[in-house]
XYZ file of C-alpha atoms in Angstrom:
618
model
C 166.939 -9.924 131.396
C 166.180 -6.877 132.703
C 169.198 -4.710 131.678
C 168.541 -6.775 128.326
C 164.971 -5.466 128.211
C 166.196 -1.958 129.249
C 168.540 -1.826 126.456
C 165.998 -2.574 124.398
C 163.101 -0.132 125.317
C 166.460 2.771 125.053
C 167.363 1.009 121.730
C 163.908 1.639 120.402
C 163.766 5.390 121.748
C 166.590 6.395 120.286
C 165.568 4.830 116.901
C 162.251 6.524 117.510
C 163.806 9.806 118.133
C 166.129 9.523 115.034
C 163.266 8.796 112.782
C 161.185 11.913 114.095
C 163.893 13.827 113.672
C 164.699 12.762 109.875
C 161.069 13.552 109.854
C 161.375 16.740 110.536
C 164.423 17.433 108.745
C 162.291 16.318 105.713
C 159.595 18.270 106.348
C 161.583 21.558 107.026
C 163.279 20.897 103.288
C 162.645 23.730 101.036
C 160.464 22.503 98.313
C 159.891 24.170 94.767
C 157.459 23.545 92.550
C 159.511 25.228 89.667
C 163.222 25.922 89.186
C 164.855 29.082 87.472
C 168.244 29.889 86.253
C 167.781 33.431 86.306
C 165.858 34.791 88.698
C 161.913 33.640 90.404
C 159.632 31.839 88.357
C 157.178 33.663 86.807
C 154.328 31.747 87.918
C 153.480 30.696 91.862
C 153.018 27.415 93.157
C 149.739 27.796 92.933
C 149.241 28.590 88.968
C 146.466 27.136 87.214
C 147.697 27.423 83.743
C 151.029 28.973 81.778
C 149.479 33.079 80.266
C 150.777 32.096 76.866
C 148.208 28.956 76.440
C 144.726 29.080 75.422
C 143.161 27.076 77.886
C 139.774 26.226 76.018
C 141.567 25.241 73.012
C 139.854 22.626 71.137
C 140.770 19.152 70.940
C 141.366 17.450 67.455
C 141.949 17.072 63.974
C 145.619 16.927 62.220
C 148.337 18.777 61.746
C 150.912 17.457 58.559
C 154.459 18.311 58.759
C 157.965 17.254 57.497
C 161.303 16.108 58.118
C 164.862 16.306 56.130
C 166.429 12.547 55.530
C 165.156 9.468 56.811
C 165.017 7.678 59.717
C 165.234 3.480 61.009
C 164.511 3.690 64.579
C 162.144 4.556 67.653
C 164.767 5.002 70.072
C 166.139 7.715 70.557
C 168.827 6.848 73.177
C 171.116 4.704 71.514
C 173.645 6.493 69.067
C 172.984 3.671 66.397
C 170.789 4.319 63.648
C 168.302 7.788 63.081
C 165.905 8.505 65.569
C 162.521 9.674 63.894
C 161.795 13.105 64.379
C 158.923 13.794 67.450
C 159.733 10.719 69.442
C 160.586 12.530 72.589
C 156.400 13.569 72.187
C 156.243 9.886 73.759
C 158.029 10.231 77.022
C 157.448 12.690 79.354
C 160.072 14.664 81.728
C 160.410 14.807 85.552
C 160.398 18.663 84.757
C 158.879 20.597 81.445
C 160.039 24.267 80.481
C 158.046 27.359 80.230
C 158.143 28.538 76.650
C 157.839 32.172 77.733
C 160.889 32.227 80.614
C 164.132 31.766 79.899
C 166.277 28.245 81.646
C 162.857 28.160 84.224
C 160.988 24.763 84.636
C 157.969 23.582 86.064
C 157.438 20.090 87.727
C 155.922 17.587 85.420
C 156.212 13.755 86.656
C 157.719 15.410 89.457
C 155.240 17.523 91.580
C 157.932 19.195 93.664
C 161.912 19.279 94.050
C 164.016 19.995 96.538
C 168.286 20.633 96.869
C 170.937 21.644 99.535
C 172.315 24.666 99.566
C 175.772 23.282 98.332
C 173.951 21.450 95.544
C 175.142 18.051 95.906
C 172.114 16.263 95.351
C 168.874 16.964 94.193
C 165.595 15.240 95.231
C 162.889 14.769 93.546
C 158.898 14.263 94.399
C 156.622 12.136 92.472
C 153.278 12.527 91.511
C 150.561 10.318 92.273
C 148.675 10.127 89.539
C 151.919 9.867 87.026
C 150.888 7.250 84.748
C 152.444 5.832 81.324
C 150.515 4.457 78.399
C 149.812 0.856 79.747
C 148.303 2.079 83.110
C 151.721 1.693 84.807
C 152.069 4.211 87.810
C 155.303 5.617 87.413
C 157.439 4.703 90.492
C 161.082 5.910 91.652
C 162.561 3.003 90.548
C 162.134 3.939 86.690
C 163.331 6.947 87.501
C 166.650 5.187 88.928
C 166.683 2.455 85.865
C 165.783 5.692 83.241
C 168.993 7.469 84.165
C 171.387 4.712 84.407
C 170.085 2.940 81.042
C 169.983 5.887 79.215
C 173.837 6.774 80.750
C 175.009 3.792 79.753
C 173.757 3.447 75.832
C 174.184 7.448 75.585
C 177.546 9.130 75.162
C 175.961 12.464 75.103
C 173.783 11.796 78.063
C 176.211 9.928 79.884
C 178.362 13.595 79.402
C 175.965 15.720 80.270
C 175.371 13.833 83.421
C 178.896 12.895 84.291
C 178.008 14.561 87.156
C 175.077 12.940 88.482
C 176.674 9.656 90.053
C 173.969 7.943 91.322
C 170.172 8.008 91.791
C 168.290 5.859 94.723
C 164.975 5.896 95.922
C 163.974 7.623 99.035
C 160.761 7.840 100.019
C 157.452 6.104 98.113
C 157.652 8.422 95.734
C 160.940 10.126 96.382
C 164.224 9.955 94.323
C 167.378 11.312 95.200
C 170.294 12.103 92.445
C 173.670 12.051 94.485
C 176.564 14.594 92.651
C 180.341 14.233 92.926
C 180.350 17.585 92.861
C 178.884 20.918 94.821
C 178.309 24.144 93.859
C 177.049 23.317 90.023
C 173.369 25.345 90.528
C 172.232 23.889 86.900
C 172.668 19.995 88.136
C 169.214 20.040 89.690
C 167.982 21.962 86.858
C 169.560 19.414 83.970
C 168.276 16.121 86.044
C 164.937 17.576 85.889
C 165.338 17.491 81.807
C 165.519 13.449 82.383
C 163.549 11.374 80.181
C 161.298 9.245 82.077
C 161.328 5.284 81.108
C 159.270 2.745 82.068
C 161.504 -0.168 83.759
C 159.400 -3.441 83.193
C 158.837 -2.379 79.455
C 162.459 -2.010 78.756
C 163.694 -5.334 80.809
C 161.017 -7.384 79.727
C 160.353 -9.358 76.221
C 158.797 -7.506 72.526
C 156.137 -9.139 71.105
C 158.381 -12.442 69.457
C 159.788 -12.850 72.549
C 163.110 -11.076 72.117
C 164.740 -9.268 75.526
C 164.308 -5.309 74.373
C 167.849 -3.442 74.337
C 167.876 0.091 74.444
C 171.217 -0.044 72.882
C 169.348 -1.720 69.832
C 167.308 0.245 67.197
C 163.842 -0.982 67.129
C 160.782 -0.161 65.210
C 158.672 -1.295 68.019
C 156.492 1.842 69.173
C 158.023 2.500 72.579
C 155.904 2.993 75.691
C 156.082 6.158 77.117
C 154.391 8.377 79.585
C 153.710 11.229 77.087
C 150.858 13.152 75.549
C 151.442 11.280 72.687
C 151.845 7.565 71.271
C 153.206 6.005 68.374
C 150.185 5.425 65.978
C 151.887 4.139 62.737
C 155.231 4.158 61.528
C 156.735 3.289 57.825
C 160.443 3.711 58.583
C 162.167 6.215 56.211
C 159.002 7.488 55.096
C 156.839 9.021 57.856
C 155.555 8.318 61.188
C 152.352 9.150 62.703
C 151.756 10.075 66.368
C 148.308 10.061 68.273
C 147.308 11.993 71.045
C 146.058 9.793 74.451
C 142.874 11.205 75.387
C 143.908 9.885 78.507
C 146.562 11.332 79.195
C 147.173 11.136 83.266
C 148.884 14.786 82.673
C 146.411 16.852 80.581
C 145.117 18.895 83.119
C 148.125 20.070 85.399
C 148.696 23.491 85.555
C 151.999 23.236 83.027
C 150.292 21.370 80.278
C 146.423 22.886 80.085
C 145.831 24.253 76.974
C 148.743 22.250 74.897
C 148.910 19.050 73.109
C 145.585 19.477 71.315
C 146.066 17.746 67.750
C 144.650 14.338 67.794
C 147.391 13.409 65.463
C 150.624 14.630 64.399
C 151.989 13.119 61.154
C 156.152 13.825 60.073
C 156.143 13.238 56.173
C 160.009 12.346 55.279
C 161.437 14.045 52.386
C 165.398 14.016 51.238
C 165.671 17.581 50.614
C 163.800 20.912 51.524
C 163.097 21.686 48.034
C 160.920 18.792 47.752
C 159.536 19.418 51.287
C 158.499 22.855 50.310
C 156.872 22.062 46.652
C 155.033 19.483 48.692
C 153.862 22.463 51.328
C 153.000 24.258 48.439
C 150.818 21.604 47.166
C 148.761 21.689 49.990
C 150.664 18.245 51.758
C 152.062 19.948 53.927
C 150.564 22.430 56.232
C 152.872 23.867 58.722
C 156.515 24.934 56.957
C 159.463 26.723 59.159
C 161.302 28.403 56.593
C 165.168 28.543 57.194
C 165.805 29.716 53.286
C 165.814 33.476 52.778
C 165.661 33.133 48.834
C 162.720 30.884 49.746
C 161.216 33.320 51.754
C 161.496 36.664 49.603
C 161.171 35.306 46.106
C 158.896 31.538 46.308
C 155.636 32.650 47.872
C 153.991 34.335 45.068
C 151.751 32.157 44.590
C 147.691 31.597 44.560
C 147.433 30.154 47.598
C 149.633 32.977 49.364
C 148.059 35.767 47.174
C 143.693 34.288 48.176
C 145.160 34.380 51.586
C 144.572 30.071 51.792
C 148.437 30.157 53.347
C 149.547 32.689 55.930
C 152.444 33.720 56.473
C 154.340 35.254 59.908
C 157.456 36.827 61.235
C 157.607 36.246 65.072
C 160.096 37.883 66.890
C 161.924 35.211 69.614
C 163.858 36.694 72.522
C 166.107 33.979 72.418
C 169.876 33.503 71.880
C 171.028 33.041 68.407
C 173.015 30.107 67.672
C 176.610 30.277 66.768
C 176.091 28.644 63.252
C 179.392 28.615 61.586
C 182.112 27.224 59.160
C 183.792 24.557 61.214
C 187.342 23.741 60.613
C 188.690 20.347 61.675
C 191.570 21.226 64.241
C 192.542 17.173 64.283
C 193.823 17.708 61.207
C 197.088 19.099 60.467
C 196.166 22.116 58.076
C 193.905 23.591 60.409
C 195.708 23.651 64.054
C 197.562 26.711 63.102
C 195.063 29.672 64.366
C 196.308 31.772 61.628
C 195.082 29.325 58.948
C 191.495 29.577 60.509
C 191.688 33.144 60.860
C 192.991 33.489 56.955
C 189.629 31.514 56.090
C 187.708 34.112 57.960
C 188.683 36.914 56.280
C 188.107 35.108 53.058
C 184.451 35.063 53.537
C 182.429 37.248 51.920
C 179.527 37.767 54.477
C 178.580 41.202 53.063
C 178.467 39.568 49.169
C 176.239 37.155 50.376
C 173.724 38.383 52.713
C 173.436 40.725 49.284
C 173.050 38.842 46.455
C 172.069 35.453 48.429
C 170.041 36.338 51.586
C 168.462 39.399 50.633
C 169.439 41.206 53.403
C 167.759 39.392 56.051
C 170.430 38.294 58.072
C 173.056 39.681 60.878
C 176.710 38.383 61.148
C 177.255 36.063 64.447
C 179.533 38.250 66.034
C 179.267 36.203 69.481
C 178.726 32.809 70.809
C 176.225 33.917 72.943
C 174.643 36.424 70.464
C 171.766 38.449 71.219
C 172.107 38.113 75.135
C 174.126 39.847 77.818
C 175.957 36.896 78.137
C 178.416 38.455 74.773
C 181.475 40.107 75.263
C 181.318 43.596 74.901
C 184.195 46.654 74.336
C 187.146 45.355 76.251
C 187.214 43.639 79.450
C 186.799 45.249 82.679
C 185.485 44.336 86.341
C 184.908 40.869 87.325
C 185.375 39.464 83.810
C 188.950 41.157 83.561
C 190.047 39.412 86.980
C 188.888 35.714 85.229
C 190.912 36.514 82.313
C 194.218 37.797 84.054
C 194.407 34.716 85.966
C 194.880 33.025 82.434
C 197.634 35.475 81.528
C 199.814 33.947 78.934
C 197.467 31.078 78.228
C 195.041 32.481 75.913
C 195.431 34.887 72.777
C 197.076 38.888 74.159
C 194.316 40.345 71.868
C 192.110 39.478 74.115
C 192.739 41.845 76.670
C 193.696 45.057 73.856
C 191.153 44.527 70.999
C 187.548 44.275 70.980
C 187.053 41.390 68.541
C 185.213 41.982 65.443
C 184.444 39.923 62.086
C 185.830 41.054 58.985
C 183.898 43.088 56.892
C 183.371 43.655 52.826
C 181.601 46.914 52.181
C 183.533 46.693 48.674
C 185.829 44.696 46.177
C 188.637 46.721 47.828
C 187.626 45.766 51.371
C 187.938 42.084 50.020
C 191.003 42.568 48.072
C 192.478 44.147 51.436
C 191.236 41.292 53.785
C 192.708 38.607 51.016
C 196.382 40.263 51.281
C 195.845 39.637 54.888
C 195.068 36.159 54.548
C 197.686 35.717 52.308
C 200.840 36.987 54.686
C 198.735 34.942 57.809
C 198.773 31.924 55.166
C 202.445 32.604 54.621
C 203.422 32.816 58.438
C 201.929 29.786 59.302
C 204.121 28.139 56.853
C 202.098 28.001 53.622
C 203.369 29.366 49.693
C 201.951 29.237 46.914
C 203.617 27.216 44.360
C 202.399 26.764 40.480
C 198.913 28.290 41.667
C 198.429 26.558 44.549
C 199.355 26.689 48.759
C 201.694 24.377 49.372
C 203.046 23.623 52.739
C 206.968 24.494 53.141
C 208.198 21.543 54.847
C 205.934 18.610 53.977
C 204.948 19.625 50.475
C 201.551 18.860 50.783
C 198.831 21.071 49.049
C 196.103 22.596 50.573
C 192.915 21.494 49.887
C 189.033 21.738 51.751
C 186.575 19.742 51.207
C 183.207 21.682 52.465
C 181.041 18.401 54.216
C 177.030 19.424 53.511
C 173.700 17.763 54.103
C 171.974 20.289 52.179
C 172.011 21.289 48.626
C 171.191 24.758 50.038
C 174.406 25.697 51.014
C 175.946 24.846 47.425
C 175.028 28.369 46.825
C 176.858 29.805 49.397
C 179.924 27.908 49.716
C 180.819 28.470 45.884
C 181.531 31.796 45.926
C 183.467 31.293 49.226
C 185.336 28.400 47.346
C 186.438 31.051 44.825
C 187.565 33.321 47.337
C 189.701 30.454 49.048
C 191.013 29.996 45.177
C 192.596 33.398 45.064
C 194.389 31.710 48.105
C 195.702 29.159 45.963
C 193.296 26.479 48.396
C 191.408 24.162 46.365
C 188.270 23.540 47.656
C 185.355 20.825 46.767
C 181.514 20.753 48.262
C 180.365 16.932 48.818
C 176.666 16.637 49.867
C 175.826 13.498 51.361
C 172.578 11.884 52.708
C 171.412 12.793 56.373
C 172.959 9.207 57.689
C 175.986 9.698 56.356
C 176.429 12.847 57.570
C 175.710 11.794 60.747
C 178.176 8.892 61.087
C 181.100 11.243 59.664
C 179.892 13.922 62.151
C 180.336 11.575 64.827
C 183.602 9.926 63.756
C 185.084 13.648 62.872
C 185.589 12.419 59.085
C 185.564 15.918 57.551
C 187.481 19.226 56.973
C 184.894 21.562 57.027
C 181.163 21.014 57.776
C 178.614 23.857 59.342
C 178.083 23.872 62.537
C 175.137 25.125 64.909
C 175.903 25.495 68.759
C 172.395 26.484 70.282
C 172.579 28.369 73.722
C 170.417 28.982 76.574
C 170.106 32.184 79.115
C 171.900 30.354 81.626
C 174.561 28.563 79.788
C 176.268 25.256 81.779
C 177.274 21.892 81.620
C 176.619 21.525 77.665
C 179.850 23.714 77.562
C 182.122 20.934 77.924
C 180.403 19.064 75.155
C 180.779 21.957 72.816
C 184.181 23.176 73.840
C 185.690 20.942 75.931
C 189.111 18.953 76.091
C 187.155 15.534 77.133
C 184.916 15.607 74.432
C 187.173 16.528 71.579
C 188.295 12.779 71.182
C 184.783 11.415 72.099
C 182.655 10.202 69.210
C 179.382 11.843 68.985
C 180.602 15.135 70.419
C 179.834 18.335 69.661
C 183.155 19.623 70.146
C 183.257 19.237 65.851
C 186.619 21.735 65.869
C 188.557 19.451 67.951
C 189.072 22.078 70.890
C 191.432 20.815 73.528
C 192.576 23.434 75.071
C 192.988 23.764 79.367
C 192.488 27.713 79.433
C 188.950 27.126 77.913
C 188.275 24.136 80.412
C 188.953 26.636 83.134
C 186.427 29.046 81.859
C 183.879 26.980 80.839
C 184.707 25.148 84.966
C 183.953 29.058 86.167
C 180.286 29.131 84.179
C 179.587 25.441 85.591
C 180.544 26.799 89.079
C 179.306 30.215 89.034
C 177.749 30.979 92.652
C 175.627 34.352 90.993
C 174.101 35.614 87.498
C 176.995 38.142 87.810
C 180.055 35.732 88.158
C 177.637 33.636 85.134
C 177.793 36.732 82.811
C 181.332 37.669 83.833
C 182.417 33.921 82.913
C 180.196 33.486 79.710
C 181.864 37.090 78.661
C 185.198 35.500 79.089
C 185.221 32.517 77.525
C 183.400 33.866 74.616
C 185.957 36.692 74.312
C 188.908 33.504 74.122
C 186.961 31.293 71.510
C 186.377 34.435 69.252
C 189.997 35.326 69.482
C 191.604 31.650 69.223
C 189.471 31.925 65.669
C 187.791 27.868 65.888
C 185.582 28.342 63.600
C 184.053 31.157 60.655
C 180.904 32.487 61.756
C 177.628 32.705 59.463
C 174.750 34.458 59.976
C 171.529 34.838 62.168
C 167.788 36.399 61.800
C 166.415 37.999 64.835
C 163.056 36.399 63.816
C 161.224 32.544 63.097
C 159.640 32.593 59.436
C 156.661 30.279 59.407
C 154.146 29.682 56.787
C 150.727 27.746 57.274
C 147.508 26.796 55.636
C 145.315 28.512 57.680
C 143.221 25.729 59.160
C 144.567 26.446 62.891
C 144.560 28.732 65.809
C 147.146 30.203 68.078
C 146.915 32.646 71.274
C 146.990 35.839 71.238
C 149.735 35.896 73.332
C 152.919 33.735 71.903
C 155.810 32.817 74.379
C 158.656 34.881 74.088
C 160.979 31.702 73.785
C 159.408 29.458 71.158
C 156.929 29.466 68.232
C 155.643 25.911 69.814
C 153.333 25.207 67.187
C 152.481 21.576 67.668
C 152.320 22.243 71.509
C 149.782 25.202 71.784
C 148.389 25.845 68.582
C 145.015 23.960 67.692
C 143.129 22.938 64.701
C 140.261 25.226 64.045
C 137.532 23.375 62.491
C 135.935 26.066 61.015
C 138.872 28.211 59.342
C 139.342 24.278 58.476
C 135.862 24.177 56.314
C 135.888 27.589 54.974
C 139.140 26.883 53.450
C 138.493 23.149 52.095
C 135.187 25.013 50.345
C 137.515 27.862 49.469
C 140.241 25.204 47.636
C 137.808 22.790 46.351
């Protein structure tokens, strides 16, 4: 009994000492409140409010705006059906960006966060007072439930966090994400991006006593944890969102000053033409204007010219997307690089920005235009070594020619670039026979059909169709409705379609949707060319794994050096600035974030700009 009762007593010592000591390793854990990709965040722990926010801004009235195509669901998680535009205003994040730093985030639901230096896990904090819409404290378990539901109904989650194995709770309001990997510095970063769902709503019972599915579409409004709720919906048509007046986040330091319409209402409208007659006609009051024959030639107007709409260029140091002509690689005609390069130099970019854009666009030259992140001259330094080790496996230009678009200062430029295109056409195995490029061994004639949602680009892609005629390529334009476009999208049912691949500062795991082998067979991908290709799985491997900005730029330089020169897809155009147009009925700050316009998060209604103009219409 008495060795028995010593065991015991050392038994309970040593348990007591192991627990202090987790203790303590817990409480010497490094902490952050915020998390940045490239460099410190700009703001301390102890911030009271972002600089780009007004935080006195007035609470209330509405703000009108519109979508393109329709919509059937509330959930935004499942890949069946449309999602309506604004739903992710419902859920809150464990982490929320700042608008004004690039790839930096501040906690949200999550008051603090805290990794290894290997980056094999991430941990996360809770807050306290982290509520959602029913009065439900958020707890660690729907943090575990969020990320394995949404995983599982979610192709493109369940890629973007193929990483993130596992999540289990602990602490009380602790929640650790286990990786099967180390070294990846934008894992913590991404988990923090994690919608937040509330467990009991999604496993319990609707209001006819169905089982909810977040696999299922549903036009039940969701419950969320957000600054906003689902006020009325008319599927197809437009949905209205409300703001919570008590909403358990309004006054922490990273949301003061936003959120301040009381409602938000997304008219639906099939096209933009429609959208922007019905912004003209005073339905509308807040239009982003993505048409340059819009924007020079269709506001001269009364409302425009009395000063009842403004009007604003704003300047965004952000990256500009690659938007581009996207040739289907799973199809035959377009595997052979020299096909894709002949369509480049068939396009007319010059022509166009001339007669179509008037003049208010650049070239995409990169795919990670406008940062440091684009490759530049010819390689050197750290970005050289990358590429040598792929010696043989990518395109020789690479490493002896700087790559650059083709350009059509004149009709003799074009002719020039078309007798190119021809002999590339010709060496890749295609003739042209009674007027039209026919395929040497199979017989089969060419022939593109250009995939469009929007009647806008019927403009554009007719003279480019002419240009591809002189080829002897017969090409058609089909413009569909925004669901079909979406399922053929998804099921890689086209030849060409235009494609927009958005980037970040601090570019990472979204790589391997855009670019990578896995997702070039995997339905709802963005990998729309069909890239499967193990050099550019290596390079996009050294950006997931970079251990410094320097190996990140050196990496990013690379692999956009290998996708210019491997000639995937024909790229468009960008403008260095966001056109908007408003009735002037609302405020903004002074100071606008550097990274966003983020007009329905910090702009406000002003009630009396609001009056003057109703008396000023009326």
């Amino acid at each position: 009994m008495t060795l028995n009762r010593f065991a015991c007593t050392l038994l309970c010592a040593l348990t007591a000492a192991l627990a202090g000591q987790l203790r303590a390793d817990a409480d010497e854990r490094r902490w952050h409140h915020a998390l940045s990709l490239v460099g410190t965040p700009k703001f301390s722990a102890d911030f009271q409010r972002f600089d780009y926010v007004n935080p006195e801004a007035p609470k209330g009235g509405s703000v009108r705006m519109h979508a393109i195509g329709t919509f059937d669901s509330l959930n935004q998680f499942t890949i069946k059906g449309n999602a309506a535009a604004g739903i992710g205003l419902v859920h809150d994040t464990l982490m929320t960006e700042s608008q004004d730093e690039p790839s930096t985030e501040y906690g949200l639901i999550a008051e603090a966060v805290t990794y290894p230096e290997d980056f094999s896990s991430v941990t996360f904090r809770l807050r306290q007072e982290a509520r959602f819409h029913d009065g439900e404290p958020v707890k660690p378990e729907d943090i575990i439930y969020s990320l394995d539901a949404i995983k599982n109904v979610s192709p493109n989650y369940a890629f973007y966090y193929k990483n993130v194995v596992r999540a289990e709770k602990t602490g009380e309001r602790e929640v650790t994400f286990r990786f099967d990997v180390k070294g990846n510095r934008e894992l913590p970063q991404i988990v923090g991006q994690l919608p937040v769902l509330p467990k009991h709503y999604w496993t319990g019972k609707d209001a006819s006593g169905q089982s909810r599915d977040l696999a299922k579409t549903t036009l039940e409004p969701v419950l969320g944890s957000g600054a906003y709720r689902v006020k009325e919906v008319q599927a197809g048509r437009y949905i209205v969102y409300e703001r919570v007046p008590d909403y358990w986040g309004k006054d922490l330091p990273a949301t003061k000053g936003q959120w301040n319409f009381d409602e938000v209402r997304i008219e639906y409208f099939r096209d933009t033409t429609v959208a922007f007659e019905a912004f003209k006609a005073g339905q509308i009051d807040y239009y982003q204007d993505s048409s340059s024959k819009n924007w020079a030639t269709a506001y001269d107007i009364k409302a425009v010219q009395a000063g009842w709409i403004k009007r604003e260029e704003i300047k965004l140091d952000t990256p500009a997307p690659m938007q581009a002509f996207v040739p289907n690689m799973r199809r035959a005609k377009f595997a052979d690089a020299r096909v894709r390069r002949a369509f480049n130099l068939a396009f007319d970019f010059e022509a166009s920005n001339e007669r179509l854009f008037y003049g208010q666009y650049k070239r995409v030259s990169s795919y990670f235009e406008n940062t440091e992140l684009a490759a530049q001259g010819l390689p050197q330094g750290r970005e050289l070594e990358i590429l040598s080790e792929l010696k043989g496996q990518i395109p020789e230009e690479v490493f002896a020619q700087e790559y650059r678009n083709p350009i059509n200062p004149d009709q003799g430029a074009l002719r020039k670039n078309l007798r190119e295109a021809a002999n590339l056409l010709k060496q890749a195995g295609w003739t042209i026979r009674d007027g039209a490029l026919t395929n040497d061994k199979s017989g089969e004639k060419f022939t593109a059909e250009f995939l469009l949602v929007s009647p806008l680009f019927e403009r554009i892609v007719n003279p480019y169709a002419q240009n591809l005629k002189r080829l002897g390529i017969e090409s058609t334009i089909r413009i569909v409705d925004s669901s079909q476009y979406r399922q053929r999208l998804d099921s890689f049912d086209f030849d060409v379609v235009v494609g927009v691949f958005p980037q970040s500062h601090s570019p990472g795991n979204e790589q391997r949707d855009f670019w990578g082998s896995d997702a070039a067979g995997r339905e709802g991908s963005r990998n729309l060319a069909g890239i499967k290709d193990p050099a550019v799985d290596k390079l996009i491997d050294r950006i997931i794994f970079a251990t410094s900005r320097e190996e990140l730029v050196a990496a990013c330089r690379a692999l956009d050096r290998v996708l210019l020169w491997s000639h995937y897809v024909i790229p468009q155009w960008f403008s260095p600035f966001a056109r908007i147009a408003y009735w002037d009925r609302f405020g903004h700050p002074e100071k606008l974030p550097s990274q966003a316009v983020a007009f329905s998060q910090i702009w406000w209604y002003d009630a009396a700009k609001a009056a003057k103009l109703s008396a000023a219409v009326n």
